[in-house]
Short mmCIF file of C-alpha atoms and ligand atoms in Angstrom, two decimals:
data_model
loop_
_atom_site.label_atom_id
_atom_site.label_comp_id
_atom_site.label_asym_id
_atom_site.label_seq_id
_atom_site.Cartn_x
_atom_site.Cartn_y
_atom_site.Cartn_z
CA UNK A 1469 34.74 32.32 174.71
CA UNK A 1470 37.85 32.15 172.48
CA UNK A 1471 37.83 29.43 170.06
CA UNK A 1472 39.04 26.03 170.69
CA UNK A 1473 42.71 26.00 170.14
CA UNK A 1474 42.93 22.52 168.55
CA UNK A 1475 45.57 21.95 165.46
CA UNK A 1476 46.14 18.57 165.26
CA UNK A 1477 44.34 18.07 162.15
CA UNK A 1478 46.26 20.82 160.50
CA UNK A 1479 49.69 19.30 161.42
CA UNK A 1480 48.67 16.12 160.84
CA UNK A 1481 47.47 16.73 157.36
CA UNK A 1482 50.87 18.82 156.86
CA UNK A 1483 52.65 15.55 158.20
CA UNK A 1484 51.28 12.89 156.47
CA UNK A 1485 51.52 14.87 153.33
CA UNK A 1486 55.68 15.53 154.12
CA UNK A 1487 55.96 11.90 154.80
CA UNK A 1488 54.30 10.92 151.47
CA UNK A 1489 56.28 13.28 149.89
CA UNK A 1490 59.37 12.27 151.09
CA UNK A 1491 58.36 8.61 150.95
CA UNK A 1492 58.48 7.54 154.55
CA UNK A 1493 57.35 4.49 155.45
CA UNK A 1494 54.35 4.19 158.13
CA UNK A 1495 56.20 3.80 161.23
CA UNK A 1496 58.80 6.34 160.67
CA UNK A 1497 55.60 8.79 160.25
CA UNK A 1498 54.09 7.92 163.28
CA UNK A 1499 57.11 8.17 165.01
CA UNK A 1500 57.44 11.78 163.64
CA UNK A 1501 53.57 11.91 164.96
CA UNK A 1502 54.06 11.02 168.69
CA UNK A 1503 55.02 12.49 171.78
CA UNK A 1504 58.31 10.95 173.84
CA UNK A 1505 56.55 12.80 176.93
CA UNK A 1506 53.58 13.82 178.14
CA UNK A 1507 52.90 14.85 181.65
CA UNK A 1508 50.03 16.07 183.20
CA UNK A 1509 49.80 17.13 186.91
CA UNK A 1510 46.55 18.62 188.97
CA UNK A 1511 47.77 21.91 190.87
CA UNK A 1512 45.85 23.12 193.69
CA UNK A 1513 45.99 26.47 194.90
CA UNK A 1514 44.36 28.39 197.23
CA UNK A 1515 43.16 31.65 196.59
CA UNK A 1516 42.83 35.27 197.51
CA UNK A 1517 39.60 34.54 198.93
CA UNK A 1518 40.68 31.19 200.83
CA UNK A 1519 39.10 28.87 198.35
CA UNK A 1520 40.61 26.21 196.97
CA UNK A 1521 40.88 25.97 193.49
CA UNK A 1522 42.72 23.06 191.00
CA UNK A 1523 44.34 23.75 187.64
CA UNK A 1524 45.71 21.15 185.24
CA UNK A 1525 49.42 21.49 183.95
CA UNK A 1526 50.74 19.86 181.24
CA UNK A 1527 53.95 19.59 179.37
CA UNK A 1528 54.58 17.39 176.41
CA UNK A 1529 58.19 16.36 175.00
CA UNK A 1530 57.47 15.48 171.09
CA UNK A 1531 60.92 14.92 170.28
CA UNK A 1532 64.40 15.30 171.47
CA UNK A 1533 66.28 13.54 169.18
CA UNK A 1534 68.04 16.68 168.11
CA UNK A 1535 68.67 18.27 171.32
CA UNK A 1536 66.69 19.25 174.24
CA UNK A 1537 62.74 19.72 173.94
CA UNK A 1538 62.35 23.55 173.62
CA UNK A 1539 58.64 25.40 173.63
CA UNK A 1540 56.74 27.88 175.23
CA UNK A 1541 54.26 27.49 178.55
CA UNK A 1542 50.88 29.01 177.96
CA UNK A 1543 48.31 29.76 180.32
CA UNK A 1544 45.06 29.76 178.59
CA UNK A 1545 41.55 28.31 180.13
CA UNK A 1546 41.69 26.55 176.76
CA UNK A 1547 44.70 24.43 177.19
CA UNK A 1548 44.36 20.86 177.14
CA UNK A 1549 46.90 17.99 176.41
CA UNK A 1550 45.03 17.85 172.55
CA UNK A 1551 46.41 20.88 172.22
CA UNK A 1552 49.70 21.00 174.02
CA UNK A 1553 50.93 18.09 171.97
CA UNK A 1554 50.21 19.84 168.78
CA UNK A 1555 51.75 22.59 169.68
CA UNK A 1556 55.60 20.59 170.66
CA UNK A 1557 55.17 19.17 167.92
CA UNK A 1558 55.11 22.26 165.55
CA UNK A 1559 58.26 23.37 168.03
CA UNK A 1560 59.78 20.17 166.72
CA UNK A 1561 59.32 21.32 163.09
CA UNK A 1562 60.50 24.64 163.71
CA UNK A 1563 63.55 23.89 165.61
CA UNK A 1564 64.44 21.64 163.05
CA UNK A 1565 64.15 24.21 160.07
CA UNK A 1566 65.98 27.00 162.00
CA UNK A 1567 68.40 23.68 161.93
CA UNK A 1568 69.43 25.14 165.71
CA UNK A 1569 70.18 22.15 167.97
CA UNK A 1570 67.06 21.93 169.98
CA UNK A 1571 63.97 19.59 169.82
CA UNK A 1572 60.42 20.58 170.60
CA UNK A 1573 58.41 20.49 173.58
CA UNK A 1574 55.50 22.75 175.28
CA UNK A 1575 53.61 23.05 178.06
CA UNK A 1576 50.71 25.13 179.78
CA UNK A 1577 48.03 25.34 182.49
CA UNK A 1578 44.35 26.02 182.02
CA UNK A 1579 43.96 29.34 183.86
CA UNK A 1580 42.87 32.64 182.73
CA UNK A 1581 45.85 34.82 184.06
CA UNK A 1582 43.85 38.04 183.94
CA UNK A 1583 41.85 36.37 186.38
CA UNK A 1584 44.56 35.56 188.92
CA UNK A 1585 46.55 38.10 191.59
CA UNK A 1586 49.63 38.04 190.87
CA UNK A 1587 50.53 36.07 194.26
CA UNK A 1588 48.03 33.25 192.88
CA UNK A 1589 49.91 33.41 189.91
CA UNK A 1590 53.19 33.02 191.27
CA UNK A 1591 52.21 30.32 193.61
CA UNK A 1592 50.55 28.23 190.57
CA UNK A 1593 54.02 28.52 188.42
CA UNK A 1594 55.77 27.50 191.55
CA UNK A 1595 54.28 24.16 192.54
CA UNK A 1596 53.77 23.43 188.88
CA UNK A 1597 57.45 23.83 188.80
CA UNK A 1598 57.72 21.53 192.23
CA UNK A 1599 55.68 18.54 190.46
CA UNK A 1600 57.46 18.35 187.19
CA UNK A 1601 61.44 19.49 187.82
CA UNK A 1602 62.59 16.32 187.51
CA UNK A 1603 61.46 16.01 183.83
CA UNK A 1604 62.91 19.47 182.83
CA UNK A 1605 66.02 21.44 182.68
CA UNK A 1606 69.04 22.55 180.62
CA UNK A 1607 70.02 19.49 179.00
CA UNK A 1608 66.40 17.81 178.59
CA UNK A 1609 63.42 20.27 178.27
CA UNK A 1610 64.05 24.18 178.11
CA UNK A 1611 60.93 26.20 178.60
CA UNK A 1612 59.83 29.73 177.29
CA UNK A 1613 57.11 32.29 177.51
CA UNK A 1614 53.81 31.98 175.32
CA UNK A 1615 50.35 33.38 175.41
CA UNK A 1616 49.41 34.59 178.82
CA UNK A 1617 53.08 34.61 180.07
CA UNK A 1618 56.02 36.53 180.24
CA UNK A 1619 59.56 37.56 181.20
CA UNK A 1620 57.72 37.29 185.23
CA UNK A 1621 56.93 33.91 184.83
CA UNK A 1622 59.99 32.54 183.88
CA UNK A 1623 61.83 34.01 186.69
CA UNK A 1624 59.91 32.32 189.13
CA UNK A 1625 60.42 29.26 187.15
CA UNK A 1626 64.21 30.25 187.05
CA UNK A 1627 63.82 30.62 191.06
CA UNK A 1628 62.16 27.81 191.90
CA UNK A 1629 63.57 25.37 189.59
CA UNK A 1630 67.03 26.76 190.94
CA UNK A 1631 66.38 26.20 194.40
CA UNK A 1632 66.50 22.81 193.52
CA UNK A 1633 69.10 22.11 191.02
CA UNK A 1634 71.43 25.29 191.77
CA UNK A 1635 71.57 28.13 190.00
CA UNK A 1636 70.80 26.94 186.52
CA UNK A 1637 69.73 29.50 184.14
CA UNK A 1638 69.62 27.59 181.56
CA UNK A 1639 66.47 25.63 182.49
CA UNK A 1640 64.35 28.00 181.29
CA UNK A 1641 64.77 31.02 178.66
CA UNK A 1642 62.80 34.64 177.92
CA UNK A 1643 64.07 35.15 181.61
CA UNK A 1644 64.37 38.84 182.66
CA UNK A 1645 67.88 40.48 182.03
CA UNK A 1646 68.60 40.87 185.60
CA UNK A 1647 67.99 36.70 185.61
CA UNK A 1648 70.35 35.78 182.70
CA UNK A 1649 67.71 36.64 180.04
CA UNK A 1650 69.31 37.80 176.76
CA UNK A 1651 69.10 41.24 175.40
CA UNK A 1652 66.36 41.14 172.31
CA UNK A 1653 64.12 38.05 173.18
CA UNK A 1654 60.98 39.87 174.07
CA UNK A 1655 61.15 40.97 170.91
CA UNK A 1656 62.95 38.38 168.51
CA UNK A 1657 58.93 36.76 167.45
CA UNK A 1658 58.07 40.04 166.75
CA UNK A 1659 61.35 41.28 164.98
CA UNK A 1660 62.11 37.88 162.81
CA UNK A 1661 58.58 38.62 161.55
CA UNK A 1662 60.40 41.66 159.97
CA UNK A 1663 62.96 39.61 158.70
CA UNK A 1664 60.97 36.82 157.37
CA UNK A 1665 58.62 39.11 155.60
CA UNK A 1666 61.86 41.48 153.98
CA UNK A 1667 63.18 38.32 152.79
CA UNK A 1668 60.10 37.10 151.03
CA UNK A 1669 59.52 40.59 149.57
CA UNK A 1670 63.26 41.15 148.63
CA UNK A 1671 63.20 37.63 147.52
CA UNK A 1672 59.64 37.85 145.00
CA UNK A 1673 60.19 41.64 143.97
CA UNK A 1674 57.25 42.56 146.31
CA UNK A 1675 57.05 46.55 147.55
CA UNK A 1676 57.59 46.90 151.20
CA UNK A 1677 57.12 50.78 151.69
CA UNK A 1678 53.73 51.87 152.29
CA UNK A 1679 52.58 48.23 151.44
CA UNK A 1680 49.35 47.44 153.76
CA UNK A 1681 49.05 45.10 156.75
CA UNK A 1682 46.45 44.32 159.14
CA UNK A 1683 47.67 42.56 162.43
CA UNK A 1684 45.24 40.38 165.04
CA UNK A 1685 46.83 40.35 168.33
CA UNK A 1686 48.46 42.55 169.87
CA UNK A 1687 50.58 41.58 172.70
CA UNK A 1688 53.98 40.17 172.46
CA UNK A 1689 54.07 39.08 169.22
CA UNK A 1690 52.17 41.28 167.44
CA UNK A 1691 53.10 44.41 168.82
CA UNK A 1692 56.72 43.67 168.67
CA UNK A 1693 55.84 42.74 164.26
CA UNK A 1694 53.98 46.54 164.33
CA UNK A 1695 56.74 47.76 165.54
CA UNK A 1696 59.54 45.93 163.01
CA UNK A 1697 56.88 46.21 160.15
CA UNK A 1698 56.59 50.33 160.74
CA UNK A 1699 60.58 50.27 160.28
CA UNK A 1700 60.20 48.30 157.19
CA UNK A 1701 58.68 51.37 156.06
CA UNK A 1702 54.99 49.05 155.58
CA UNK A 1703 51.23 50.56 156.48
CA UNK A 1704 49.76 48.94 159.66
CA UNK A 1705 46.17 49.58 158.49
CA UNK A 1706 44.21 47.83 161.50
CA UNK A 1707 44.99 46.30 164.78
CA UNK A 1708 43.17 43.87 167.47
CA UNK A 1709 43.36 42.42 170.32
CA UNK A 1710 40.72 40.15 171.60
CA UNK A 1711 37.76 42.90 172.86
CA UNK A 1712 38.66 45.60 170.73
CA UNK A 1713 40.27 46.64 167.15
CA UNK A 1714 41.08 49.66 165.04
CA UNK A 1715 40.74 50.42 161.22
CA UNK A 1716 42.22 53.36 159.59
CA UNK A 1717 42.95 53.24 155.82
CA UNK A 1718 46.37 55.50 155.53
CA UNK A 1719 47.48 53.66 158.68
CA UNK A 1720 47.16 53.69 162.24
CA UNK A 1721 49.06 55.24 164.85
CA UNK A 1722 51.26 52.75 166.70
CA UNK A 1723 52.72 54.73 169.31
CA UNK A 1724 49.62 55.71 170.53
CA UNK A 1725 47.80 52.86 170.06
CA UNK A 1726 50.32 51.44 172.42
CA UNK A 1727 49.86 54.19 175.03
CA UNK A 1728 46.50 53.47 175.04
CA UNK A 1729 46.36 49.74 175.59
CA UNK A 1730 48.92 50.67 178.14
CA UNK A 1731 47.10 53.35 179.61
CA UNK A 1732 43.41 51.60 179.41
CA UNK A 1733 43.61 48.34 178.42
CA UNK A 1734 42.11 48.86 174.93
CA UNK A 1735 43.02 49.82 171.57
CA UNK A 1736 39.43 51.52 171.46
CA UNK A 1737 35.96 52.53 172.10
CA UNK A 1738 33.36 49.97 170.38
CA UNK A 1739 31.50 53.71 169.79
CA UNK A 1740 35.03 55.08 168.04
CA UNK A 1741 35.20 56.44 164.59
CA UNK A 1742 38.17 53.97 164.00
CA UNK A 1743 36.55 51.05 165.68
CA UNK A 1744 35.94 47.63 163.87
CA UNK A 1745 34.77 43.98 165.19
CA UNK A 1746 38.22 42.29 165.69
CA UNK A 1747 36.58 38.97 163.51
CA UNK A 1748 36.33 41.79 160.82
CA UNK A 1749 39.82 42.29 160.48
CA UNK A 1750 40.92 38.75 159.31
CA UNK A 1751 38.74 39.56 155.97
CA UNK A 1752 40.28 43.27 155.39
CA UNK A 1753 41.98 44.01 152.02
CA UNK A 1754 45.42 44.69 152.40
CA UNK A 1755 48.69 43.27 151.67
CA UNK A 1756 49.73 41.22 154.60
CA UNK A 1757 47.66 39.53 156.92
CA UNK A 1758 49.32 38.29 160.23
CA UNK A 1759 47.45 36.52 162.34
CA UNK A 1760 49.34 36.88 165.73
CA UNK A 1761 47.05 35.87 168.78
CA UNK A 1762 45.55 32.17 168.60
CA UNK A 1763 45.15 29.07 167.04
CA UNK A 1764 42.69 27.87 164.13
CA UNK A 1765 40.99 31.29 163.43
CA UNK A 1766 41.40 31.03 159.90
CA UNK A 1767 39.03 28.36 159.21
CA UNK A 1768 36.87 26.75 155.58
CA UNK A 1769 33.97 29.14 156.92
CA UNK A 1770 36.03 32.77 156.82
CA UNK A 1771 39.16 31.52 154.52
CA UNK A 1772 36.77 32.20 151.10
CA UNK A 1773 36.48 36.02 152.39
CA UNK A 1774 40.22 36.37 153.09
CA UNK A 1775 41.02 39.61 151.06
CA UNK A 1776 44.54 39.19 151.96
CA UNK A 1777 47.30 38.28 149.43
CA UNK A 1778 49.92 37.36 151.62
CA UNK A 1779 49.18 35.57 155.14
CA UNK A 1780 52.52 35.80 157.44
CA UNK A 1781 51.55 32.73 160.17
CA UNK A 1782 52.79 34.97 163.78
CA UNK A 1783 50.56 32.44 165.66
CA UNK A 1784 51.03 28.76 166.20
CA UNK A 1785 48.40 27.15 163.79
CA UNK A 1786 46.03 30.05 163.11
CA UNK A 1787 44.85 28.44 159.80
CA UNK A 1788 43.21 25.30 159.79
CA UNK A 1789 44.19 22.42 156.90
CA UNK A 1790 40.82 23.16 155.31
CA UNK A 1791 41.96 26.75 155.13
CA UNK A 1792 45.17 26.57 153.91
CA UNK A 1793 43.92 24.33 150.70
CA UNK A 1794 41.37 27.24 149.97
CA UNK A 1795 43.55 29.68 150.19
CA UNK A 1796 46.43 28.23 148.10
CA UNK A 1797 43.90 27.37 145.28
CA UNK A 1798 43.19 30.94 145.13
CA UNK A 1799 46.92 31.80 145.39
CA UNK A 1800 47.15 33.25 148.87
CA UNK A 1801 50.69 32.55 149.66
CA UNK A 1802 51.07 31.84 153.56
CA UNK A 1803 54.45 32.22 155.37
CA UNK A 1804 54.18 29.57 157.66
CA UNK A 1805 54.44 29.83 161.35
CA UNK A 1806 57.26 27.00 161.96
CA UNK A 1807 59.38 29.66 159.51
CA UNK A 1808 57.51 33.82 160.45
CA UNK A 1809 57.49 33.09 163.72
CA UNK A 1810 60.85 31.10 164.54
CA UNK A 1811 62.52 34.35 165.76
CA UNK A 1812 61.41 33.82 169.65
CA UNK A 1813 63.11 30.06 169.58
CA UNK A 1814 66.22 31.45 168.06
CA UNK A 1815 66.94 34.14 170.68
CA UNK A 1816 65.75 31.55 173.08
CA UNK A 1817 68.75 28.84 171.80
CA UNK A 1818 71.13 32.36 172.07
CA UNK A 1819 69.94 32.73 176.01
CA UNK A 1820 70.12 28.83 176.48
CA UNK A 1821 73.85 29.38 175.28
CA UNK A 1822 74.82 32.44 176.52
CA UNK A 1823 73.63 31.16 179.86
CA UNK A 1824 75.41 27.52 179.86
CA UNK A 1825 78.73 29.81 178.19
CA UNK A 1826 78.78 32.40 180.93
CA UNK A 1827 78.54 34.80 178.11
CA UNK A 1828 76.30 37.99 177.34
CA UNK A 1829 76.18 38.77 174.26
CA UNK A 1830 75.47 42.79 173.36
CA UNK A 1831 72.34 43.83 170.91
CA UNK A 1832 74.23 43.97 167.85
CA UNK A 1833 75.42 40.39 168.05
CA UNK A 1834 72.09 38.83 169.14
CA UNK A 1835 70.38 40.51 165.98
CA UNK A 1836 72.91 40.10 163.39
CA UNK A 1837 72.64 36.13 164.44
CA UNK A 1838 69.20 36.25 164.01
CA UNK A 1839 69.18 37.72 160.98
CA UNK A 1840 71.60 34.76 159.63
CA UNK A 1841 69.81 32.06 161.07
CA UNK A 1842 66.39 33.03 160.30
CA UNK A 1843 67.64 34.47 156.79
CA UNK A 1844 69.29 30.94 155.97
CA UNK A 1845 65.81 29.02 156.72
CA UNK A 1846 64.07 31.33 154.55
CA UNK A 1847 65.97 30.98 151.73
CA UNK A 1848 65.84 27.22 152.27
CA UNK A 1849 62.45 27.69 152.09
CA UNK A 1850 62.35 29.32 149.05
CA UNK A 1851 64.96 27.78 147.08
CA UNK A 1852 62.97 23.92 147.72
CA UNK A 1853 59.96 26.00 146.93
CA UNK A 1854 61.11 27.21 143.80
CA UNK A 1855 62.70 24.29 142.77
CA UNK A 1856 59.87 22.15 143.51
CA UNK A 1857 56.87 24.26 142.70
CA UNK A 1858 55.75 23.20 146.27
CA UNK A 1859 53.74 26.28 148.56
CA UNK A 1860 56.28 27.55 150.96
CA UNK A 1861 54.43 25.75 154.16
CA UNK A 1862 55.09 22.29 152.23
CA UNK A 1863 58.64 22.91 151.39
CA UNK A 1864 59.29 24.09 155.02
CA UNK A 1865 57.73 20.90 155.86
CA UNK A 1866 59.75 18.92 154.11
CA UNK A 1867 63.16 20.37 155.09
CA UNK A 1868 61.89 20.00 158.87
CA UNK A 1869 60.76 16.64 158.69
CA UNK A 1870 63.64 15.15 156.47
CA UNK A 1871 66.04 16.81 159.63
CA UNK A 1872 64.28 15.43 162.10
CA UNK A 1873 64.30 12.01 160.68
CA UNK A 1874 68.20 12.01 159.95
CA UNK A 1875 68.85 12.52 163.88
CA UNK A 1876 66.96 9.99 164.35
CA UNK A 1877 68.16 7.65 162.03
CA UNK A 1878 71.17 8.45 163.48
CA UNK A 1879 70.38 7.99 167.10
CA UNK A 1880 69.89 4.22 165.78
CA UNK A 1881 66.58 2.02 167.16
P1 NAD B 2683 50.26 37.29 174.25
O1 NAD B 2683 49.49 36.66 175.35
O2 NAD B 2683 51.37 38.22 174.57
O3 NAD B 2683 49.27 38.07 173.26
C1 NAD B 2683 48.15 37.49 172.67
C2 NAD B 2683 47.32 38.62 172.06
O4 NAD B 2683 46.24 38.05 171.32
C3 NAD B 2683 46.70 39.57 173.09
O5 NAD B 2683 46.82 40.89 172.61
C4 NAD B 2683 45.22 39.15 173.09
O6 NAD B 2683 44.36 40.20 173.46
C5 NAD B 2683 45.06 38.80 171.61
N1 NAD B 2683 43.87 38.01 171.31
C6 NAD B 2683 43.37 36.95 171.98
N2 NAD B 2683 42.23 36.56 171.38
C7 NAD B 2683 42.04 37.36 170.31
C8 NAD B 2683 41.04 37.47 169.30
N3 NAD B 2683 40.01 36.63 169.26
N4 NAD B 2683 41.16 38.45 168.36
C9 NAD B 2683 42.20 39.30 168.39
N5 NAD B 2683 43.17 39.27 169.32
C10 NAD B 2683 43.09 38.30 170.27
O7 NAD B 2683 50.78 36.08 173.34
P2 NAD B 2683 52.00 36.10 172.33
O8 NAD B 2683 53.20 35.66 173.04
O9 NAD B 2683 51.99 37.37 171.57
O10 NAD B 2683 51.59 34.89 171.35
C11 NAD B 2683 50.69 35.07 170.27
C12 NAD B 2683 50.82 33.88 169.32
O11 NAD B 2683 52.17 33.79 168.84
C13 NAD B 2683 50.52 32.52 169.93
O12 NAD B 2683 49.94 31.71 168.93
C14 NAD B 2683 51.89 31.99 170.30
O13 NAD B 2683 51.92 30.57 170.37
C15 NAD B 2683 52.69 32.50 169.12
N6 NAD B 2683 54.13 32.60 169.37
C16 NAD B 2683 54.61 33.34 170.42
C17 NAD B 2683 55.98 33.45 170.61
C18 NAD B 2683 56.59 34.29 171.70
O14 NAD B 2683 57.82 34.43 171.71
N7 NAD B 2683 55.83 34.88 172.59
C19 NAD B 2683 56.85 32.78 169.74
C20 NAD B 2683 56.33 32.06 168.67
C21 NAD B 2683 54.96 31.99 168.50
#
């Protein structure tokens, strides 16, 4: 059983402390706290075998008041609205410190989809589609894929929702190419990893070539970060995914640990000379850590053991508030997720434009903007950081928060 996914506590406690910071009164901080939307609809489907079976969905709208709700759909027997919520909320942040015009929203349903045909897949996205279309779309909430979906996924929603509405690409983005999906967004999370990290490094006088980095996940995200992180000219020492991992001190090999998953569905053999207990890996000594499957797995119990000197956040929330004041007392810097991990939104916003333009955009354009955007939040990150003497999560907090609250000022109550 993979651990309960909840953040709330984390982003809450990163929250309140912005607020306080930034001296906002009560009100405005719990309207910073709350959810505009949040829908949740029972979806029965039957299945291969003629039974009937019922999944939740759920999609949450935390705040819009800088452009359409934007966020991922996960399907994950963990999701719940607890966490949902949590996570549009950090989509919120994270639009806001990319400054792109987007809000945050996010979604999910409670299956396992390694347990579904793909039929009972399809027919699960589609009538979760059918019983919430009114409260999505282009110009209100924008969705994307997350853990346990994928380019597939969002062409079915881009199908179904379009039978509806008329062709409308831009309801939903990470859409494959031949859909109106933009070139680069499978792996922008992945790739503005790269760029986040070079720009901390370039930025601190930190060695990138041959410096060492162990990676937990390894499907969009992090195999998309092995991949930018091997170009950097850095050490992937140790891989996992969540049944199997691989150590090897003078670094593994990538393309055929990618074969292999491919191939087998494994990175290796428990019995394998380079085999280690993917919990293990979170506590290896190396450079970078990047935590790039799940929620909250970086907790007060394991955060003492972190041998790590720089986290890079490639999951939503992987370390808990208790965590992150451990690991700052003992001067763990951590790249926060609303910044390492921003690349997927912005590539997203490119589709979302692209598509409501008419426009594709070629390669070199899509990652040149990138670069800029994600570049500029970095060193916004790292200029209030060093002129504050605040840890880089709490100064990306504080730029996020302080946007947010000027739309809505704005927007007038
Ligand atoms: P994914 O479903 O493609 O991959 C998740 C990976 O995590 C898989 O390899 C899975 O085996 C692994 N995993 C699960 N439990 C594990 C465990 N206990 N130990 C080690 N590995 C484990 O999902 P993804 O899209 O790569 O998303 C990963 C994280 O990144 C999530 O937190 C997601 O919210 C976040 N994120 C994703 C995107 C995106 O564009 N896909 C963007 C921003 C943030």
């Amino acid at each position: 059983m993979t651990p309960r996914l909840s953040m709330q506590s984390a982003y809450e406690t990163f929250l309140n402390a912005a607020c306080a910071r930034l001296g906002y009164s009560a009100s405005m901080k719990s309207l910073l706290s709350l959810a505009a939307l949040e829908i949740k609809v029972e979806i029965p489907i039957v299945r291969d075998n003629g039974e009937l079976a019922i999944f939740s969905g759920y999609r949450v709208q935390h705040q819009g008041a800088r452009g359409p709700c934007k966020g991922g759909l996960r399907y994950h027997p963990n999701v719940d609205m607890e966490e949902v919520r949590e996570l549009a909320s950090l989509m919120t942040m994270k639009t806001a410190l990319v400054n792109i015009p987007l809000g945050g929203g996010k979604g999910g349903i409670d299956c396992d989809p390694h347990k579904l045909s793909v039929r009972e897949l399809e027919t699960l996205t589609r009538k979760f589609i059918k019983r919430i279309h009114r409260e999505i779309g282009p110009n209100s909430d924008i969705m994307a894929p997350d853990v346990g979906t994928d380019a597939r996924v969002m062409g079915w929603i881009h199908s179904e929702y379009s039978a509806i509405y008329g062709h409308s690409p831009a309801a939903v983005t990470g859409k494959p190419l031949a859909l109106g999906g933009s070139v680069g967004r499978e792996k922008a999370t992945g790739h503005g990893i790269g760029i986040a990290i070079r720009e901390y490094a370039t930025r601190y006088g930190k060695p990138l070539k041959g410096a060492t980095v162990a990676i937990e996940g390894f499907g969009n995200v992090g195999l998309h970060a092995a991949q930018a992180l091997c170009e950097l000219g850095m050490k992937i020492i140790a891989v996992s995914d969540s049944r199997s991992a691989v150590y090897r001190e003078d670094g593994v090999d990538l393309d055929a640990l990618i074969k292999r998953k491919k191939e087998r569905g494994l990175l290796c053999e428990a019995n394998d000379l380079d085999a280690l207990k993917p919990a293990q890996l979170l506590e290896l000594d190396c450079d970078y850590l990047l935590p790039a499957a799940l929620g909250n797995v970086i907790t007060a119990e394991n955060a003492p053991r972190v041998a790590a000197r720089i986290i890079v956040e490639g999951a939503n929330g992987p370390v808990t508030s208790d965590a992150d004041r451990t690991l700052k007392e003992r001067g763990v810097v951590i790249v926060p997720d609303i910044l390492a991990n921003a690349g997927g939104v912005i590539v997203s916003y490119f589709e979302w434009v692209q598509n409501l333009q008419r426009e594709v955009w070629p390669p070199e354009k899509v990652d040149s903007e990138l670069a800029r955007i994600l570049g500029k939040a970095a060193h916004d990150v790292f200029d209030h950081a060093d002129a504050t003497g605040l840890d880089l999560r709490s100064a990306a907090f504080d730029i996020a928060v302080s946007r947010v609250k000027e739309a809505l000022d704005a927007t007038g109550f």
